[in-house]
CSV table of C-alpha atoms in Angstrom, one decimal:
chain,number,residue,atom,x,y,z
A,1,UNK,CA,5.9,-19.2,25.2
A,2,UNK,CA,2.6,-17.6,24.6
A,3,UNK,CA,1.3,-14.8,25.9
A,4,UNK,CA,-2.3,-15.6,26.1
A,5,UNK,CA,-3.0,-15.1,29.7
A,6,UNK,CA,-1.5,-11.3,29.4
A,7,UNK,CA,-3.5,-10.2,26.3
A,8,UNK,CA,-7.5,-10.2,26.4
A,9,UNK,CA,-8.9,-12.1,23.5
A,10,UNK,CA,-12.6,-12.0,22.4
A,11,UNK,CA,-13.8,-15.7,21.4
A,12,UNK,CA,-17.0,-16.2,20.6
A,13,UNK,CA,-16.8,-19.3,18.6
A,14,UNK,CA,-14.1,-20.5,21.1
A,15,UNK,CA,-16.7,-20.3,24.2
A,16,UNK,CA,-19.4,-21.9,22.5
A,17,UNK,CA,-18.1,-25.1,20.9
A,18,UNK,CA,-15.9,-27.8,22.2
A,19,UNK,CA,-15.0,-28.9,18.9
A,20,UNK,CA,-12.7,-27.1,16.2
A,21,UNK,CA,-14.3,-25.2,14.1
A,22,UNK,CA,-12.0,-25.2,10.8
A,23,UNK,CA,-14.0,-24.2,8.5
A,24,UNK,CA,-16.5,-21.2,8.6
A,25,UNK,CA,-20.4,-21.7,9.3
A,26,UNK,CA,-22.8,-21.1,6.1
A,27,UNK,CA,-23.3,-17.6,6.5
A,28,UNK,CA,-20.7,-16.4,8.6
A,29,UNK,CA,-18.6,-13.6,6.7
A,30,UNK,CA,-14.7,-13.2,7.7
A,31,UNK,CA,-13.8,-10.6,10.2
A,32,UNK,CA,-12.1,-7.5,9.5
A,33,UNK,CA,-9.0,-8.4,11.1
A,34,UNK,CA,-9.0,-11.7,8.7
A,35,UNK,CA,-9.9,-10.2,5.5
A,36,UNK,CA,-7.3,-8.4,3.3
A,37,UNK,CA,-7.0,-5.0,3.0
A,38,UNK,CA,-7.7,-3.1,-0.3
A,39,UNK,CA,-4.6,-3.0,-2.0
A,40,UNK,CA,-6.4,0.1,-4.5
A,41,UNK,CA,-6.3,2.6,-1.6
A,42,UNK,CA,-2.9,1.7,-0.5
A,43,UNK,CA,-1.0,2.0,-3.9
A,44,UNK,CA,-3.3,5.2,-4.1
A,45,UNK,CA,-1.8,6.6,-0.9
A,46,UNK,CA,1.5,5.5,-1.8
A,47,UNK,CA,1.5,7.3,-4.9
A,48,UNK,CA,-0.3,10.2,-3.2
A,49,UNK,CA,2.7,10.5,-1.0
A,50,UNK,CA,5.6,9.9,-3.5
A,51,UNK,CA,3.4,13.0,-5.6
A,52,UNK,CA,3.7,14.9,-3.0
A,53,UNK,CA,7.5,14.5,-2.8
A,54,UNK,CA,7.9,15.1,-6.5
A,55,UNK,CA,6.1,18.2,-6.2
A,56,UNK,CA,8.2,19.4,-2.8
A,57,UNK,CA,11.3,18.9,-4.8
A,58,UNK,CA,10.2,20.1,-8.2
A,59,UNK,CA,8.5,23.3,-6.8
A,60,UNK,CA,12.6,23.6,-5.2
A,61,UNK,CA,14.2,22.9,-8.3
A,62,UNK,CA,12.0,25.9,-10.2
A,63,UNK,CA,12.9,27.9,-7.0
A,64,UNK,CA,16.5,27.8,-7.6
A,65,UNK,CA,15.9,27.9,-11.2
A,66,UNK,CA,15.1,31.1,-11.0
A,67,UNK,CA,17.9,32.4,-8.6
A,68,UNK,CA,20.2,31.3,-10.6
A,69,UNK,CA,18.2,32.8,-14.0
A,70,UNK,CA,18.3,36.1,-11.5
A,71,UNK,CA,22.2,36.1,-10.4
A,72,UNK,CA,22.9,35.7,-14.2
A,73,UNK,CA,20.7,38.6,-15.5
A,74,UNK,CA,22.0,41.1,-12.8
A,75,UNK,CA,25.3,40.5,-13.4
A,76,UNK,CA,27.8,37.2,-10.8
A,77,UNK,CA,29.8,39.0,-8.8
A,78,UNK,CA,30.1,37.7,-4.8
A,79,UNK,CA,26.8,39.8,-3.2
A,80,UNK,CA,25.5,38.0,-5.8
A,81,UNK,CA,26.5,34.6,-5.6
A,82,UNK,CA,26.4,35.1,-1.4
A,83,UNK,CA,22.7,35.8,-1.5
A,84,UNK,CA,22.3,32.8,-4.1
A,85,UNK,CA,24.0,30.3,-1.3
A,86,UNK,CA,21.7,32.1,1.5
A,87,UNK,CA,18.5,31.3,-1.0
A,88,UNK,CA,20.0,27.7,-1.9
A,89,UNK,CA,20.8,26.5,1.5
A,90,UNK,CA,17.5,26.9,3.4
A,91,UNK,CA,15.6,24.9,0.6
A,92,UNK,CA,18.1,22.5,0.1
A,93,UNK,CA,17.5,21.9,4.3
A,94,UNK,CA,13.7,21.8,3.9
A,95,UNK,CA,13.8,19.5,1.0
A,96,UNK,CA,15.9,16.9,2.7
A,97,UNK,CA,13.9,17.4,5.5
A,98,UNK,CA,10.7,16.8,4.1
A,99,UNK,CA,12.5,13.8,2.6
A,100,UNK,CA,13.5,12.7,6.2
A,101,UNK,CA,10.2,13.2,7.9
A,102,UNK,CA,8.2,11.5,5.2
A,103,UNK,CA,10.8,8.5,4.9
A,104,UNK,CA,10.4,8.3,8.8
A,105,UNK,CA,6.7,8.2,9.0
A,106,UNK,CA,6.4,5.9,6.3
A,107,UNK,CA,8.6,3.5,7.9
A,108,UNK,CA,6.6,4.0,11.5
A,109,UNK,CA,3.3,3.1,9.1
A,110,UNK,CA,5.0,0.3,7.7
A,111,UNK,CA,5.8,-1.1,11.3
A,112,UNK,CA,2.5,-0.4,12.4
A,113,UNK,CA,1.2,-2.6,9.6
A,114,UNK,CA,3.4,-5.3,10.7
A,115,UNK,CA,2.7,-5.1,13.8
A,116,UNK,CA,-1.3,-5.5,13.5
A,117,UNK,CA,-0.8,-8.3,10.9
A,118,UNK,CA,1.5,-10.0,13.3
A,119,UNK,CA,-0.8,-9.7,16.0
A,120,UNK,CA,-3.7,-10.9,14.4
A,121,UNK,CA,-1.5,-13.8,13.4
A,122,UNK,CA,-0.3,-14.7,16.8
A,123,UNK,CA,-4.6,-14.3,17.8
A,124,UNK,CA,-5.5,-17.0,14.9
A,125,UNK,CA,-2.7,-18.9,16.1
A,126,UNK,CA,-4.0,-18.7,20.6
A,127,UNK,CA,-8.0,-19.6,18.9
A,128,UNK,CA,-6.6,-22.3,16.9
A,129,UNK,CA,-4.4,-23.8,20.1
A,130,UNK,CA,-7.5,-23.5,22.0
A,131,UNK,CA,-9.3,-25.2,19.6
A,132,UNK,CA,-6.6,-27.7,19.4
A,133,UNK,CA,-6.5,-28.6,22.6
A,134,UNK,CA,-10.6,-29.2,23.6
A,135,UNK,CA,-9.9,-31.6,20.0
A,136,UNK,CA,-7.0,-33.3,22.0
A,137,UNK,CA,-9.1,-33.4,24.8
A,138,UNK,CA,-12.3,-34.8,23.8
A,139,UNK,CA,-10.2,-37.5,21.9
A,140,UNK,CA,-8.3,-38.3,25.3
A,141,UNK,CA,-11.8,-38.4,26.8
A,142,UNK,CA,-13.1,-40.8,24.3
A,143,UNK,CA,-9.9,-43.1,24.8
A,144,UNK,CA,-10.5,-43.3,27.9
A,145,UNK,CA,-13.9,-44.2,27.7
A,146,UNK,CA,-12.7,-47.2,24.5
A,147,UNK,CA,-10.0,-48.2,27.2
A,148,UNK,CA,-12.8,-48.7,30.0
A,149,UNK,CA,-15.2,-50.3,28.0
A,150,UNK,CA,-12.8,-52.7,26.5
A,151,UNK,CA,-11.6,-53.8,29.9
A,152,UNK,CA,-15.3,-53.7,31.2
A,153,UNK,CA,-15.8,-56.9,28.7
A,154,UNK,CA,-12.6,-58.4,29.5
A,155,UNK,CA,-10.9,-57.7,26.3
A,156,UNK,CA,-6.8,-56.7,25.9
A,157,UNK,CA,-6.0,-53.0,25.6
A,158,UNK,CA,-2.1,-53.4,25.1
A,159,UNK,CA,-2.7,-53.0,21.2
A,160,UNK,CA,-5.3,-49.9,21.7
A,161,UNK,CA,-2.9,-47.9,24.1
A,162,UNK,CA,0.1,-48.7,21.5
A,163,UNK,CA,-1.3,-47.2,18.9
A,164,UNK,CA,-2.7,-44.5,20.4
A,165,UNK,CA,1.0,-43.9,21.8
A,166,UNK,CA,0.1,-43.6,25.2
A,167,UNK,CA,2.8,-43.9,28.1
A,168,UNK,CA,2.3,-47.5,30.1
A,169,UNK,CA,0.6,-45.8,33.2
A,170,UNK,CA,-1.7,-43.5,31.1
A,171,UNK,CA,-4.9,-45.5,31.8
């Protein structure tokens, strides 16, 4: 079932012609919602964000680098390697956090994406039914009218309403 009647549309074209438009006037330029989006600036934010990562955990890696390079030159014994483990653990925490949060709102972008692609899909999909259906209607009208005439000059319609498929009390 659609949900037209609960979601506003805006139709100009729909409104304004009782046929269906298919193709694009001469001049008319796509919309926003039907032209693709760059896919430059995306692969650029993408690898923006995945540099960003690599940096967060390289920066973390030198970081613990050099406590270890530290508890070696002053000599392991268990303050030592104690104080390493209180150094290690909070960065290991924020790096897998980091990791979390930017997984998490990369996956809430993705869904957002999908979910405005799939809407403008299912608003292509409520023009083109209305579209459809003044077609279907304008060709009932018409039959109606090729039904009427041809019975106006006493001429059989069995063979018009067959092949137009129509039930027997249609007409």
């Amino acid at each position: 079932m659609s949900d037209a009647y609960t979601r506003p549309t805006i139709d100009e074209a729909g409104a304004t012609t009782a046929l269906p438009d298919f193709a694009p006037a001469p001049g008319d330029e796509p919309t926003p919602a039907a032209a693709p989006a760059p896919r430059d600036s995306a692969d650029r934010r993408k690898w923006s964000s995945e540099l960003r990562f690599m940096l967060v955990v390289l920066a973390a890696i030198v970081v613990l680098f050099l406590a270890f390079a530290l508890l070696i030159a002053f000599s392991p014994t268990g303050a030592a390697i104690s104080a390493l483990a209180i150094i290690a653990a909070p960065i290991a925490t924020m790096v897998a956090a980091y990791y979390g949060i930017s997984l998490a709102l990369r996956q809430v972008k993705d869904a957002r994406d999908a979910a405005e692609a799939s809407e403008a899909r299912a608003r292509a999909s409520e023009v083109t039914a209305r579209e459809s259906d003044a077609w279907a209607a304008q060709m009932e009208s018409g039959l109606r009218v090729a039904v009427a005439k041809l019975k106006a000059g006493a001429q059989d319609t069995r063979d018009v309403e067959r092949a137009a498929g129509t039930p027997d009390d249609f007409f």
